Amino acid sequence: MNIDGRLARGQRTRTAVLDAAVSLASANGLDGLSLGHLAESLGVSKSGLFAHWRSKEELQLATIDRAVAQWREKIIGPALRAPRGVRRIHALHEARVDFYADRVLPGGCFFATTEFEFNARPGAVRDRLAEVFAAWTGFLERLVAEAVDLGELPADTDVAVLAYEIDAYGIAAAMRSRLLDPEATYRHARLGVLSRLRALCPDPALLPEGTS
Amino acid sequence: MNIDGRLARGQRTRTAVLDAAVSLASANGLDGLSLGHLAESLGVSKSGLFAHWRSKEELQLATIDRAVAQWREKIIGPALRAPRGVRRIHALHEARVDFYADRVLPGGCFFATTEFEFNARPGAVRDRLAEVFAAWTGFLERLVAEAVDLGELPADTDVAVLAYEIDAYGIAAAMRSRLLDPEATYRHARLGVLSRLRALCPDPALLPEGTS
DNA sequence: AATATATACGACCGGTCGGTCTTATTGGTT
DNA sequence: AACCAATAAGACCGACCGGTCGTATATATT
């Protein structure tokens, strides 16, 4: 919006709206997201939103894309700055748990919230989410395969199952940290993946010590 | 309801309504559950529901309790029929994956759906869900501790972390099976826990062979 | 300064929601 | 057969939803 609160054209405005949408949707769902509340939280009129997105569904799809961009920046970025192999896998998982622990989003995880909201509801939103999840699991599996190729994980590692396991630790963290003891949840999530990687890696010195 | 479609008093009627509510809510959420649609799916008037539950929230809480009863019957029951120790843990996990794989509920998992719907929304529903999740994780941890006591898992096992891991495999199964390849998801979920238990158990003969 | 253009606003629409209430019908009792 | 208590039905209410549209205002141009 402008200094006086008006919505203006341009990418920056759209991004600000979508950031607010990601935040609200992580708590109330992408369908539970009220355009009236969204506009109000930005000090903007509801009808102004329809100048940028033709329908709620279009804004929902754009919100998913924005959440992907946030995920890339906050979780995938730090991982890619770590050296390839088990250390990169560990960095990815740590960045993910950090993201949840920092309470960046009120709902904990935008993707978990929207997945369970739409997984039984056919439509464009569901299809887009399926694409995002497929890309994510593919990325994780590539990281694990890379570590195997580097000899930092046993050659007979079942790549898909190990990638599944690492992802599962993260999903469980998002789920439990909001209803049960958050600190214990993060500790279990971090310690579980770390000790698993250390146990599998022929050179445990690549990873920090695991202490409970 | 009666033969002619009327709602009648009695526990059986309530149970039938709540079963339908669990099914609908697993797909559309506990808040997304429309009382009009629920009544219509039962061939009953909406106002009739208010004779049994004073408000939607009351019906939501009763629906959670009904889902717990289903979970007890379908997942905890089979586990308790297996011998204590790692076999019981394995039976619990298998029953859980079976439950998802059998497509008992359209949404995959009632608790996952409602957890992510309410974890950022204070109120009676959220509090009730927190109780349920605490009881569930406590149960899982007791099963793991039991296996440790029986010598079927190493004495230095971190009970909380291993219980977390097993639960995580189940959560991930519920999440992925609806957007990604379901068969691969179930295979990973089953194989992951089985191979973990076999690797940890001093007597792997207690568990079936793990084949990918 | 006057005009033309773009755009943000707020009233408004139809539809659905949870919830209420009056009415009609049922089944049991004497 | 007549009455009574219980209860299901459906019309109805206010609130909120996504979405539309006419109008007032700010900006850019000449």
Short mmCIF file of N, CA, C and O (backbone and C1' of nucleotides) in Angstrom, two decimals, chain B residues 6-7 9 45 47, chain D residues 6-10:
data_model
loop_
_atom_site.label_atom_id
_atom_site.label_comp_id
_atom_site.label_asym_id
_atom_site.label_seq_id
_atom_site.Cartn_x
_atom_site.Cartn_y
_atom_site.Cartn_z
N ARG B 6 -36.86 -40.55 11.35
CA ARG B 6 -36.85 -39.61 12.46
C ARG B 6 -35.67 -39.87 13.39
O ARG B 6 -35.23 -41.00 13.56
N LEU B 7 -35.22 -38.82 13.99
CA LEU B 7 -34.22 -38.96 15.02
C LEU B 7 -34.90 -39.39 16.31
O LEU B 7 -35.91 -38.83 16.71
N ARG B 9 -34.34 -40.75 20.53
CA ARG B 9 -33.41 -40.70 21.66
C ARG B 9 -32.55 -41.95 21.67
O ARG B 9 -32.80 -42.91 20.96
N SER B 45 -33.81 -33.25 9.93
CA SER B 45 -33.80 -31.80 9.90
C SER B 45 -32.69 -31.24 10.78
O SER B 45 -32.30 -31.84 11.78
N SER B 47 -32.66 -28.68 12.72
CA SER B 47 -33.06 -28.29 14.08
C SER B 47 -33.13 -29.50 15.01
O SER B 47 -33.02 -29.35 16.23
P DA D 6 -42.25 -34.57 28.87
"O5'" DA D 6 -41.78 -35.10 27.43
"C5'" DA D 6 -42.01 -36.47 27.08
"C4'" DA D 6 -41.69 -36.69 25.62
"C3'" DA D 6 -40.42 -36.00 25.11
"O3'" DA D 6 -39.68 -36.90 24.32
"C1'" DA D 6 -42.25 -35.41 23.75
P DT D 7 -38.17 -36.57 23.91
"O5'" DT D 7 -38.32 -36.15 22.38
"C5'" DT D 7 -39.09 -36.97 21.49
"C4'" DT D 7 -39.28 -36.27 20.16
"C3'" DT D 7 -38.11 -35.37 19.72
"O3'" DT D 7 -37.94 -35.50 18.32
"C1'" DT D 7 -40.07 -34.18 19.58
P DA D 8 -36.61 -36.21 17.72
"O5'" DA D 8 -36.84 -36.15 16.15
"C5'" DA D 8 -38.02 -36.75 15.61
"C4'" DA D 8 -38.65 -35.83 14.60
"C3'" DA D 8 -37.67 -35.10 13.68
"O3'" DA D 8 -38.05 -35.31 12.32
"C1'" DA D 8 -39.20 -33.57 14.64
P DA D 9 -37.27 -34.68 11.11
"O5'" DA D 9 -38.21 -33.45 10.71
"C5'" DA D 9 -39.61 -33.68 10.58
"C4'" DA D 9 -40.30 -32.43 10.08
"C3'" DA D 9 -39.50 -31.65 9.04
"O3'" DA D 9 -40.36 -31.29 7.98
"C1'" DA D 9 -40.02 -30.25 10.91
P DG D 10 -39.73 -30.86 6.57
"O5'" DG D 10 -39.92 -29.28 6.52
"C5'" DG D 10 -41.19 -28.72 6.84
"C4'" DG D 10 -41.05 -27.26 7.17
"C3'" DG D 10 -40.10 -26.46 6.26
"O3'" DG D 10 -40.65 -25.18 6.03
"C1'" DG D 10 -39.46 -26.17 8.45
#
